PDB file of C-alpha atoms and ligand atoms in Angstrom:
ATOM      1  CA  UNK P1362      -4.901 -49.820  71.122  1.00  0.00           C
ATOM      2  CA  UNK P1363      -1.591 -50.756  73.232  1.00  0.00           C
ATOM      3  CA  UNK P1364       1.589 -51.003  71.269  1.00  0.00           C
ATOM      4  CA  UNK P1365       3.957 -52.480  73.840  1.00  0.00           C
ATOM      5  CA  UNK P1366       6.417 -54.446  72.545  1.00  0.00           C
ATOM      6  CA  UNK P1367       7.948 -57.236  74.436  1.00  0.00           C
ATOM      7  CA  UNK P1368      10.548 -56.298  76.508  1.00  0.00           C
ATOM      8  CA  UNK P1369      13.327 -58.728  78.092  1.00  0.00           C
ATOM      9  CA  UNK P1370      16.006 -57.293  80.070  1.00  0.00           C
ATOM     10  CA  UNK P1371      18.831 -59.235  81.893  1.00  0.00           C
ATOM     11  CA  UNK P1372      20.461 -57.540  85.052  1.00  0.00           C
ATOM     12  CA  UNK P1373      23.988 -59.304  85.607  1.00  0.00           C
ATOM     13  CA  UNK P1374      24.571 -57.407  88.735  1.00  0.00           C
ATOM     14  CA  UNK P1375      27.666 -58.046  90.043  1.00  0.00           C
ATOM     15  CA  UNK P1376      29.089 -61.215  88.081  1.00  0.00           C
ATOM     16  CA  UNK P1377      30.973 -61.739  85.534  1.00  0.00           C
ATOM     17  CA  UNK P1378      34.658 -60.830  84.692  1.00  0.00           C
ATOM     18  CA  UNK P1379      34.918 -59.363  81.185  1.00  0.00           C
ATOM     19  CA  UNK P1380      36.091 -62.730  79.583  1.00  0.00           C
ATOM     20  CA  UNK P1381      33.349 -64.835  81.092  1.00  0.00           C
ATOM     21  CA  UNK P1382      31.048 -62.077  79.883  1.00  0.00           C
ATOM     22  CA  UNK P1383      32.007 -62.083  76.629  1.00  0.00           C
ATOM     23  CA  UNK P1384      31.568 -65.446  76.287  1.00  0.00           C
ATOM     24  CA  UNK P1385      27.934 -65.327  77.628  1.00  0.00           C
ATOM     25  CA  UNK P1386      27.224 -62.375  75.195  1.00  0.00           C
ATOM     26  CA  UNK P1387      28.118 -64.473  72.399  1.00  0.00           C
ATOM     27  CA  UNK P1388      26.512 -67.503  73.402  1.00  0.00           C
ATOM     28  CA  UNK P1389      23.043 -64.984  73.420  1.00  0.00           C
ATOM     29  CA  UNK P1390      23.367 -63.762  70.677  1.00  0.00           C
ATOM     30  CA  UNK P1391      23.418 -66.883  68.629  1.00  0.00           C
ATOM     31  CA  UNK P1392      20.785 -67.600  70.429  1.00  0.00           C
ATOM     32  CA  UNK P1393      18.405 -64.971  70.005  1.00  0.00           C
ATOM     33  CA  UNK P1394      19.414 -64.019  66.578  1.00  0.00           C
ATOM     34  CA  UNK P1395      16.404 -64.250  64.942  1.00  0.00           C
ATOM     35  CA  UNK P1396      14.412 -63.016  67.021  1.00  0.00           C
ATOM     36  CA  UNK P1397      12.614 -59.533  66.717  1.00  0.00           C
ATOM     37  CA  UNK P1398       9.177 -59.703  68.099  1.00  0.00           C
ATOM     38  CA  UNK P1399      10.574 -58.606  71.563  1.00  0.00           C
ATOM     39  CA  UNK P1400      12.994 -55.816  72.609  1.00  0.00           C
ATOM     40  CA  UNK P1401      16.447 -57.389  74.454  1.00  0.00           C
ATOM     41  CA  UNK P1402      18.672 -55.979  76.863  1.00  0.00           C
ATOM     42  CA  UNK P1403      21.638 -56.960  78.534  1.00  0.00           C
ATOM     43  CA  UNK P1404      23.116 -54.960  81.859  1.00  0.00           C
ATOM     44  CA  UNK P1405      26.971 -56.279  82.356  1.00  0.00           C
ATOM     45  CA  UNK P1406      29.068 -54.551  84.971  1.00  0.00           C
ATOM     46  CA  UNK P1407      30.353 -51.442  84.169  1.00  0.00           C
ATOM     47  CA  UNK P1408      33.912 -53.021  83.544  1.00  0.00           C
ATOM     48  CA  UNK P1409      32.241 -55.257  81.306  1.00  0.00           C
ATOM     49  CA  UNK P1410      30.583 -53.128  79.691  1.00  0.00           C
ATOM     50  CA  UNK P1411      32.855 -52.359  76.428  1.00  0.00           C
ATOM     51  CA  UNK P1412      33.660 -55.658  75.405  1.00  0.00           C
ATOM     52  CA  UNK P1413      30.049 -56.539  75.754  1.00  0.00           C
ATOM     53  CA  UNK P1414      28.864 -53.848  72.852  1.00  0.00           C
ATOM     54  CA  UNK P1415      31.982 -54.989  70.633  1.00  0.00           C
ATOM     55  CA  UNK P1416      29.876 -58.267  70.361  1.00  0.00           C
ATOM     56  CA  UNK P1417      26.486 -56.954  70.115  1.00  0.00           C
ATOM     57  CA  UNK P1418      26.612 -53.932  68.175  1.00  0.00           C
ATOM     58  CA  UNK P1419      24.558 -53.717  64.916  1.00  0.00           C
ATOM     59  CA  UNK P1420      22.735 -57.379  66.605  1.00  0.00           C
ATOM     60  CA  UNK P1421      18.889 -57.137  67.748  1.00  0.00           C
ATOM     61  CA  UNK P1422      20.223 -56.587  71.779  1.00  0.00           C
ATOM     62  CA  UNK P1423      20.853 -53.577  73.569  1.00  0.00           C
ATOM     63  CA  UNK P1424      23.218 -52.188  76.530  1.00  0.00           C
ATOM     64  CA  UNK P1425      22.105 -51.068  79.442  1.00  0.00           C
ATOM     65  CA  UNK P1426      24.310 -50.031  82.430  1.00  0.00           C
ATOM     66  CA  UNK P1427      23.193 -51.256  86.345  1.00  0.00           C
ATOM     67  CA  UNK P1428      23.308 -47.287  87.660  1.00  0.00           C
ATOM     68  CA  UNK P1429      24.779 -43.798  86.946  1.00  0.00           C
ATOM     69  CA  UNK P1430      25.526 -40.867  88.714  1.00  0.00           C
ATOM     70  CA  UNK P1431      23.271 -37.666  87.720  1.00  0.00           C
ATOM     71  CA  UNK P1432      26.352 -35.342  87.419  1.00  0.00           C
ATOM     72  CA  UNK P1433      27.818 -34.840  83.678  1.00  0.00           C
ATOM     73  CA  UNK P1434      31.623 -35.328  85.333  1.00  0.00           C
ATOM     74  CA  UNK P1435      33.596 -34.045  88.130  1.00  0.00           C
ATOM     75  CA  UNK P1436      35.723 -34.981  91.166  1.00  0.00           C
ATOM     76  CA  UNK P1437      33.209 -37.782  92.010  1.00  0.00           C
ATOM     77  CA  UNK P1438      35.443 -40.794  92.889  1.00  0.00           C
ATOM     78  CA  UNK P1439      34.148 -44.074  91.611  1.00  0.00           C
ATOM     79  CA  UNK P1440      30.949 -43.179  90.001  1.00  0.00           C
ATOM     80  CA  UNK P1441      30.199 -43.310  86.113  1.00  0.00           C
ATOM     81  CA  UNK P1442      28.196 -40.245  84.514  1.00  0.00           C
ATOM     82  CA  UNK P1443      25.302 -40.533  81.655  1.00  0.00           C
ATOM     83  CA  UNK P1444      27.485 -40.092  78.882  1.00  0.00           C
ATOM     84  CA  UNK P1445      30.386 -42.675  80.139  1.00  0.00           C
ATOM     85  CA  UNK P1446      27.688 -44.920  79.673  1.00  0.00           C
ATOM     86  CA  UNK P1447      26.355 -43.622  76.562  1.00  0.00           C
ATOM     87  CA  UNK P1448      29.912 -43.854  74.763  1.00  0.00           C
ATOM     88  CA  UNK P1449      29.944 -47.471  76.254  1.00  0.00           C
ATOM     89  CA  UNK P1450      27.313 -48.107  73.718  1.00  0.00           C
ATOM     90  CA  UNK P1451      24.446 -48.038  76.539  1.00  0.00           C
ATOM     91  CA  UNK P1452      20.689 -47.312  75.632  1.00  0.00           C
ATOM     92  CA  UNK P1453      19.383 -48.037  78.542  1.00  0.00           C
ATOM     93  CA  UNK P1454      20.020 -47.810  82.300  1.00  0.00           C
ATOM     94  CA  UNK P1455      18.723 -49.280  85.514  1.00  0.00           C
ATOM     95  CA  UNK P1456      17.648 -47.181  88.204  1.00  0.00           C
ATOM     96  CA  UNK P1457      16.976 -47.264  91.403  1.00  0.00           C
ATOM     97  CA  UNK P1458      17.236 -51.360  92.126  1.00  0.00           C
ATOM     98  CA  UNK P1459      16.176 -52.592  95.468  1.00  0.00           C
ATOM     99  CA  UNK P1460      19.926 -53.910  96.099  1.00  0.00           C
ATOM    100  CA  UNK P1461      20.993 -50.284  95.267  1.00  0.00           C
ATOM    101  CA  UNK P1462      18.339 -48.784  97.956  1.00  0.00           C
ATOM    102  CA  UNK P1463      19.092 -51.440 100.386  1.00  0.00           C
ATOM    103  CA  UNK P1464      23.520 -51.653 100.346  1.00  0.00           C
ATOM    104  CA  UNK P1465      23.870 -48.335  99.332  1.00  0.00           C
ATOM    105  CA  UNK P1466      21.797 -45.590 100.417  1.00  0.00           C
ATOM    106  CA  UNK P1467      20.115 -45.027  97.483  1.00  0.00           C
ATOM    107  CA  UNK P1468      16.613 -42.987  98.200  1.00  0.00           C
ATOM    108  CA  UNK P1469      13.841 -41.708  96.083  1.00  0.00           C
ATOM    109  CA  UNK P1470      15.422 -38.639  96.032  1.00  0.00           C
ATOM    110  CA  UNK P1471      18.659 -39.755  94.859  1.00  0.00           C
ATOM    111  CA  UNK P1472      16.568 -42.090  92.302  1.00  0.00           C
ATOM    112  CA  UNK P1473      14.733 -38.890  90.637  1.00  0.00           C
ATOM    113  CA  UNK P1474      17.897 -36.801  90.013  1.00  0.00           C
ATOM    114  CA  UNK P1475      19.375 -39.824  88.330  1.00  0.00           C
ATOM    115  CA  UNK P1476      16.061 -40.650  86.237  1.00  0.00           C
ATOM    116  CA  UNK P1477      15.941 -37.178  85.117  1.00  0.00           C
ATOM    117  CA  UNK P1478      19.916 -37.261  84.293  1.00  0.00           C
ATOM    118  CA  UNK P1479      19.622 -40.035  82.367  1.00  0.00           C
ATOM    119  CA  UNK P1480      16.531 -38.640  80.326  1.00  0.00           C
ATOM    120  CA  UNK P1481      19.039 -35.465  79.536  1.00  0.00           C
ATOM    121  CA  UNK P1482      21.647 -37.486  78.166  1.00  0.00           C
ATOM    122  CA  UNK P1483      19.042 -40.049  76.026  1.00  0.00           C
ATOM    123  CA  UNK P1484      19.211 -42.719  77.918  1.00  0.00           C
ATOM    124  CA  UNK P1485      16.363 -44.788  78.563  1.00  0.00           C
ATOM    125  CA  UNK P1486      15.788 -45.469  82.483  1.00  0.00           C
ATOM    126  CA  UNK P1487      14.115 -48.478  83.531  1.00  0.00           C
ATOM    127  CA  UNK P1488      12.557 -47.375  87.185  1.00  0.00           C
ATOM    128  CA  UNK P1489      12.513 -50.500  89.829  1.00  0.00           C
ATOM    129  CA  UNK P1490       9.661 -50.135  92.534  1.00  0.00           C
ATOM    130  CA  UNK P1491       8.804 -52.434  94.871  1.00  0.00           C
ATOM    131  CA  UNK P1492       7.381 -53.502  98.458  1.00  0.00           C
ATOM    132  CA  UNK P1493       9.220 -55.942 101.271  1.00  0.00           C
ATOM    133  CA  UNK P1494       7.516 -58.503 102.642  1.00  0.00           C
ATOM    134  CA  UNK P1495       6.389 -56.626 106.010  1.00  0.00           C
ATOM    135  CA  UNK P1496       4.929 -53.951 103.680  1.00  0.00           C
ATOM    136  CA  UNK P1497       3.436 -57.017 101.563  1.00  0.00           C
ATOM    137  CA  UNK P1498       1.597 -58.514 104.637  1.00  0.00           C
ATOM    138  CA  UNK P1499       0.715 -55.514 106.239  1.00  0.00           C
ATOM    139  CA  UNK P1500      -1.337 -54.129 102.943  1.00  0.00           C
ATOM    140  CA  UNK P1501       0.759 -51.926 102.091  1.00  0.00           C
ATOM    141  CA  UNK P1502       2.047 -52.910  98.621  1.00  0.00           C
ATOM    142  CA  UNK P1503       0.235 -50.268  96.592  1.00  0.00           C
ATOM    143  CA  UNK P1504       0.656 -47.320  98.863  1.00  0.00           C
ATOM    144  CA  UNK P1505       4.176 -48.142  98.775  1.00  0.00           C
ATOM    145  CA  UNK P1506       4.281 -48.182  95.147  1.00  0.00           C
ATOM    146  CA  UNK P1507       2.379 -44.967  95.401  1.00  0.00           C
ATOM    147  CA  UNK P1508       5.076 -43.377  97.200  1.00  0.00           C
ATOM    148  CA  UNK P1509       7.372 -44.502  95.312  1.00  0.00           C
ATOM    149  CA  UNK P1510       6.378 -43.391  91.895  1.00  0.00           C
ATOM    150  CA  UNK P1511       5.595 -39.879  93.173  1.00  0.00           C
ATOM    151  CA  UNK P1512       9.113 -39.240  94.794  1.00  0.00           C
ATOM    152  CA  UNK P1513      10.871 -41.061  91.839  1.00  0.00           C
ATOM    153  CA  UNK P1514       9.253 -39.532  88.795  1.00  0.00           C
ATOM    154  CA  UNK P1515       8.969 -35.637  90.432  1.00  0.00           C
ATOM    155  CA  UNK P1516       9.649 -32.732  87.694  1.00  0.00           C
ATOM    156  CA  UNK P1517       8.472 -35.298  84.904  1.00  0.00           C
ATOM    157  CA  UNK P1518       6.087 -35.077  81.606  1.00  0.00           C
ATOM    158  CA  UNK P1519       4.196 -36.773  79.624  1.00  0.00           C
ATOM    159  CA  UNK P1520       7.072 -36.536  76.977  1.00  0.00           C
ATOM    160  CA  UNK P1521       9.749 -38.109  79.645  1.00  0.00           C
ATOM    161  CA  UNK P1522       7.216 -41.013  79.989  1.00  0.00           C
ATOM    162  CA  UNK P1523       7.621 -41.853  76.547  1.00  0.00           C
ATOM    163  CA  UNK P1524      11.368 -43.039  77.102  1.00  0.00           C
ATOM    164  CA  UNK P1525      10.410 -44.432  80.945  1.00  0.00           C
ATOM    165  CA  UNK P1526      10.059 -48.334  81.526  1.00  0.00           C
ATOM    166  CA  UNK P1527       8.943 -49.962  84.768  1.00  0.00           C
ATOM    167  CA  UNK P1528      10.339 -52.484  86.747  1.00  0.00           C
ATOM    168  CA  UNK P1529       7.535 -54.178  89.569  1.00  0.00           C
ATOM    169  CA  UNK P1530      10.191 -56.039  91.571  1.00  0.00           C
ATOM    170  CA  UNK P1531       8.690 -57.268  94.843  1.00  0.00           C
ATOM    171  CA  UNK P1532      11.478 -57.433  97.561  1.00  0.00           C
ATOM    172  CA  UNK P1533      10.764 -60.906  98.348  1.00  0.00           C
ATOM    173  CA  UNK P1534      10.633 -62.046  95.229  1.00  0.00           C
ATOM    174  CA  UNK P1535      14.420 -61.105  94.006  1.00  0.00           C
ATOM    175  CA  UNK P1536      16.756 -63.766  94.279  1.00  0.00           C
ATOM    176  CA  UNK P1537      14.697 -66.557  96.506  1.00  0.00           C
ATOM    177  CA  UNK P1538      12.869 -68.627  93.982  1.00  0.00           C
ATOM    178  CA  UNK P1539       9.445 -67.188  95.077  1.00  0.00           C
ATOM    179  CA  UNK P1540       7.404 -65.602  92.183  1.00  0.00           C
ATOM    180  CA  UNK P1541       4.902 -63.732  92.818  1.00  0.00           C
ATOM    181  CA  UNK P1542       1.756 -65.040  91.637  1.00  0.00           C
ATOM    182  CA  UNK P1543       0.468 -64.047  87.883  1.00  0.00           C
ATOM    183  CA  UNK P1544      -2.272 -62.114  89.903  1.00  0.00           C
ATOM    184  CA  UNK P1545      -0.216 -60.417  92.120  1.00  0.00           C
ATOM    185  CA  UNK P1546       2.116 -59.202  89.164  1.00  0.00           C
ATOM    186  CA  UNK P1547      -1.065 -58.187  87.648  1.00  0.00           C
ATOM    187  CA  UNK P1548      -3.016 -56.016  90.569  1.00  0.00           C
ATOM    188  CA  UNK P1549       0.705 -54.155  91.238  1.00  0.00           C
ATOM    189  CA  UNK P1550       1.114 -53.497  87.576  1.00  0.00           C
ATOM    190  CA  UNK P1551      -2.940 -52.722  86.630  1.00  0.00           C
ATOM    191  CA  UNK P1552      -2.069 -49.908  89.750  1.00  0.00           C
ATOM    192  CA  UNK P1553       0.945 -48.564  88.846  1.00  0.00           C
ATOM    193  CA  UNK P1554      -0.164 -48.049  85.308  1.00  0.00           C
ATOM    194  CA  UNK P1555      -3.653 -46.591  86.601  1.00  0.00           C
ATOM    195  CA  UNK P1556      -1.390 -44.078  88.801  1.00  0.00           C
ATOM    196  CA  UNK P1557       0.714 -43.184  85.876  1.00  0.00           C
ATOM    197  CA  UNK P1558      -2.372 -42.600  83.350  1.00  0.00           C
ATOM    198  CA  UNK P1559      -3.780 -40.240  86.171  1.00  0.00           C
ATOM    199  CA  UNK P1560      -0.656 -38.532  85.906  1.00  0.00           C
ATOM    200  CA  UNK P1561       0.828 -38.361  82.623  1.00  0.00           C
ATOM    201  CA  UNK P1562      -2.725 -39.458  80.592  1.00  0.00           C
ATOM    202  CA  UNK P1563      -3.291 -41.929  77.765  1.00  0.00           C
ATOM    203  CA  UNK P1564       0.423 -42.637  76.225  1.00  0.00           C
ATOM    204  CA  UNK P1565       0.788 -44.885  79.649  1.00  0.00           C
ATOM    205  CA  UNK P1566      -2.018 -46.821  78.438  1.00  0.00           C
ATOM    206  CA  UNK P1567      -0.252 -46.980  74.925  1.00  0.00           C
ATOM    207  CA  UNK P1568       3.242 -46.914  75.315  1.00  0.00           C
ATOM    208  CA  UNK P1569       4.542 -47.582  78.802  1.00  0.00           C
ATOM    209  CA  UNK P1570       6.350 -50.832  79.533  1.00  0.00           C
ATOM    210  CA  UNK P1571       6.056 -52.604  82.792  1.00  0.00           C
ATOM    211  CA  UNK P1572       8.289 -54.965  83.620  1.00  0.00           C
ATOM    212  CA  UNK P1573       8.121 -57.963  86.522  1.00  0.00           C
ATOM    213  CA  UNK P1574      11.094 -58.709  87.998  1.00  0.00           C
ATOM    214  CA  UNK P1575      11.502 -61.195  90.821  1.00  0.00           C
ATOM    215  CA  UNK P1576      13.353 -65.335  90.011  1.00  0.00           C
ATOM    216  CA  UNK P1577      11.715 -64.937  86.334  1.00  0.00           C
ATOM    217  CA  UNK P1578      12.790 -68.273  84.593  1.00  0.00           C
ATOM    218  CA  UNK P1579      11.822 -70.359  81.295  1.00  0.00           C
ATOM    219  CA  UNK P1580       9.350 -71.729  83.272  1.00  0.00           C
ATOM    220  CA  UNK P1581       7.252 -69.134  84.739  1.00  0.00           C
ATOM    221  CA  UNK P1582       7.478 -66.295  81.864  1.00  0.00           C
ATOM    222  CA  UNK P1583       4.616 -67.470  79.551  1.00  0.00           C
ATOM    223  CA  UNK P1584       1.908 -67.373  82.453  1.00  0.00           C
ATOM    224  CA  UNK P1585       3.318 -64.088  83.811  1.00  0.00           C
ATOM    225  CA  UNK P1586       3.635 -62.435  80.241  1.00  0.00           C
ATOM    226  CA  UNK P1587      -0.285 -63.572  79.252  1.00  0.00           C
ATOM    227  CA  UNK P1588      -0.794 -60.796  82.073  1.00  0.00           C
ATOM    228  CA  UNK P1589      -2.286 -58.414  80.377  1.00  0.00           C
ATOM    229  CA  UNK P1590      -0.223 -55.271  82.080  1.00  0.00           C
ATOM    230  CA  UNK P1591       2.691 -57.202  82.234  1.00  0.00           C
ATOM    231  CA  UNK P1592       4.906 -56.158  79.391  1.00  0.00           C
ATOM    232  CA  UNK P1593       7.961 -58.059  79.901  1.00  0.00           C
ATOM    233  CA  UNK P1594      10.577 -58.793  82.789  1.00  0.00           C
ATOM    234  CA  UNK P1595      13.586 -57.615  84.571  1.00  0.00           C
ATOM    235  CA  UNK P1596      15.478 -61.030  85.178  1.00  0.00           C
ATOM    236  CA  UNK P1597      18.543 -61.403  87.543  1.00  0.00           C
ATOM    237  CA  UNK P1598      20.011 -65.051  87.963  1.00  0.00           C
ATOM    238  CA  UNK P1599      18.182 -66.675  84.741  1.00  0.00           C
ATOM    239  CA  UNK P1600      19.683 -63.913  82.990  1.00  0.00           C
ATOM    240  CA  UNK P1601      23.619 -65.277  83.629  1.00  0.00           C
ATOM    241  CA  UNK P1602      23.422 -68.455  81.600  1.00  0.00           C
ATOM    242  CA  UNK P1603      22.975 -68.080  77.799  1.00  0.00           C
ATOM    243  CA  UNK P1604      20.348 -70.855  77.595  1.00  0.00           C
ATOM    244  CA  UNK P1605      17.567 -69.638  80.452  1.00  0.00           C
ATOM    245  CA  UNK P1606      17.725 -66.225  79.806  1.00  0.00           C
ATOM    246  CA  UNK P1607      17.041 -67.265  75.526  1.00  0.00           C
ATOM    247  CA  UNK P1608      14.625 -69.326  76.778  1.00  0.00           C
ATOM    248  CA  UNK P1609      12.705 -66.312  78.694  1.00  0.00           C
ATOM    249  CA  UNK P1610      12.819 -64.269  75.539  1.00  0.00           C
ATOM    250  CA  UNK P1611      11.702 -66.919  73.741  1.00  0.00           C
ATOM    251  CA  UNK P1612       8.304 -66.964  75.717  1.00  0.00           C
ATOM    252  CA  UNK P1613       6.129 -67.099  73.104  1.00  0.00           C
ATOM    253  CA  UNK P1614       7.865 -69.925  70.992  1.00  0.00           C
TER     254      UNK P1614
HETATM  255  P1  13P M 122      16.311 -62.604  90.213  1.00  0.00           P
HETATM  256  O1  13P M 122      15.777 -62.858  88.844  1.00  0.00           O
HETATM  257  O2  13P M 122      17.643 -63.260  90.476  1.00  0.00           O
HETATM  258  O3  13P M 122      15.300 -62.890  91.278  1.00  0.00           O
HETATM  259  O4  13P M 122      16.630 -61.035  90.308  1.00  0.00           O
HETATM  260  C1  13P M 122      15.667 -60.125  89.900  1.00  0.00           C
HETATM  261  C2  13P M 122      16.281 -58.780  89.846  1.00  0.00           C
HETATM  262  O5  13P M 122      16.680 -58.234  90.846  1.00  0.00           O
HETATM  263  C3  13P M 122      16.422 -58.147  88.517  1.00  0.00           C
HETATM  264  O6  13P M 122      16.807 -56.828  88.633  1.00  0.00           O
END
């Protein structure tokens, strides 16, 4: 039997200055307070990212940072190691966003060292896969993903995929109001987790969170969460205002 709890995690990318988001972590966390059926995280920007865990320390929502670097420290101008990020009060970390691969060289290569740093320092990584839209309408989608997942998650065990999560984020789908459709979330998610069983065996079927990610909103989240290998979501935009990104973790309300 699957125990996958709930998971809703916002990705601020690159917005907010640290007063404006402290406010919005406040704001959230009254909101959410009493909630506990789903696990929450919050990615601020790394400047952000202190005065952020002053407000939700000890609360029922997590850090995450947006990206690391996989080396411990060093003459590596501008980038932030595993354990900044830890002693920031982060749990979790994003890896490997399309925005990342697209503005800043970031390749599957580049993704696996960092997936395997953060898994050495305790950090949880959530992995982001997706396909464009020419990959999309050529048929492509799953060997994409395919490709993906086997360059990404290289060197890996079964014990690594314990602390893994998933992000299915569709190319297309970030930022321009287009969802996919409930049954496209579900085909790309029913794959990736049949990959990953083949691969790691049964724990993916019981513990491995996959999250959609793509304009998530209020509005959409029950139908895509009633998927039944959809585990949760990866939300940009809906996640920078208090009251749409409480209302997505309160799906089920
Ligand atoms: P939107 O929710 O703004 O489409 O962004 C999704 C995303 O990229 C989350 O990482």
């Amino acid at each position: 039997m699957a125990d996958r709890k709930p998971f809703i995690a916002g990705n601020w990318k690159m917005y907010k200055t640290g007063p404006e988001a402290a406010e919005l972590a406040e704001e959230l966390k009254k909101l959410v307070c009493d909630v506990n059926g789903v696990d929450i995280m919050i990615a601020p920007p790394f400047t952000a990212l202190g005065t952020v865990y002053e407000i939700i320390k000890g609360s029922n929502i997590q850090l995450g940072g947006q990206n690391l670097f996989w080396k411990t420290e060093g003459a590596y101008t501008g980038e932030i190691s595993p354990s900044m990020l830890r002693s920031a009060g982060c749990s979790y970390v994003i890896i490997g966003h399309s925005e990342r691969r697209q503005h800043f060289g970031e390749t599957d290569e580049t993704i696996s060292k960092k997936i395997r740093a953060a898994l050495d320092a305790e950090l949880k990584p959530i992995l982001c896969i997706g396909e464009s839209l020419e990959e999309r309408e050529s048929n492509q989608t799953y060997s994409v993903l395919d490709n993906q997942l086997e360059r990404c998650l290289q060197g890996l065990t079964s014990d690594d995929i314990h602390n893994l999560t998933i992000a299915y984020e569709p190319v297309w789908a970030i930022g321009t109001g287009k969802t996919a459709t409930r049954d496209q979330v579900q085909g790309a998610h029913s794959h990736i987790r049949k990959r990953l069983k083949e691969k790691f065996g049964i724990l993916v079927e019981k513990s491995l969170r996959i999250l959609y990610g793509g304009s998530v909103k209020p509005e959409n989240i029950k139908g895509l969460m009633s998927m039944p290998d959809v585990d949760g979501a990866l939300v940009g935009g809906a996640s920078l205002k208090a009251e749409s990104f409480a209302g997505i973790i309160r799906f089920n309300d």
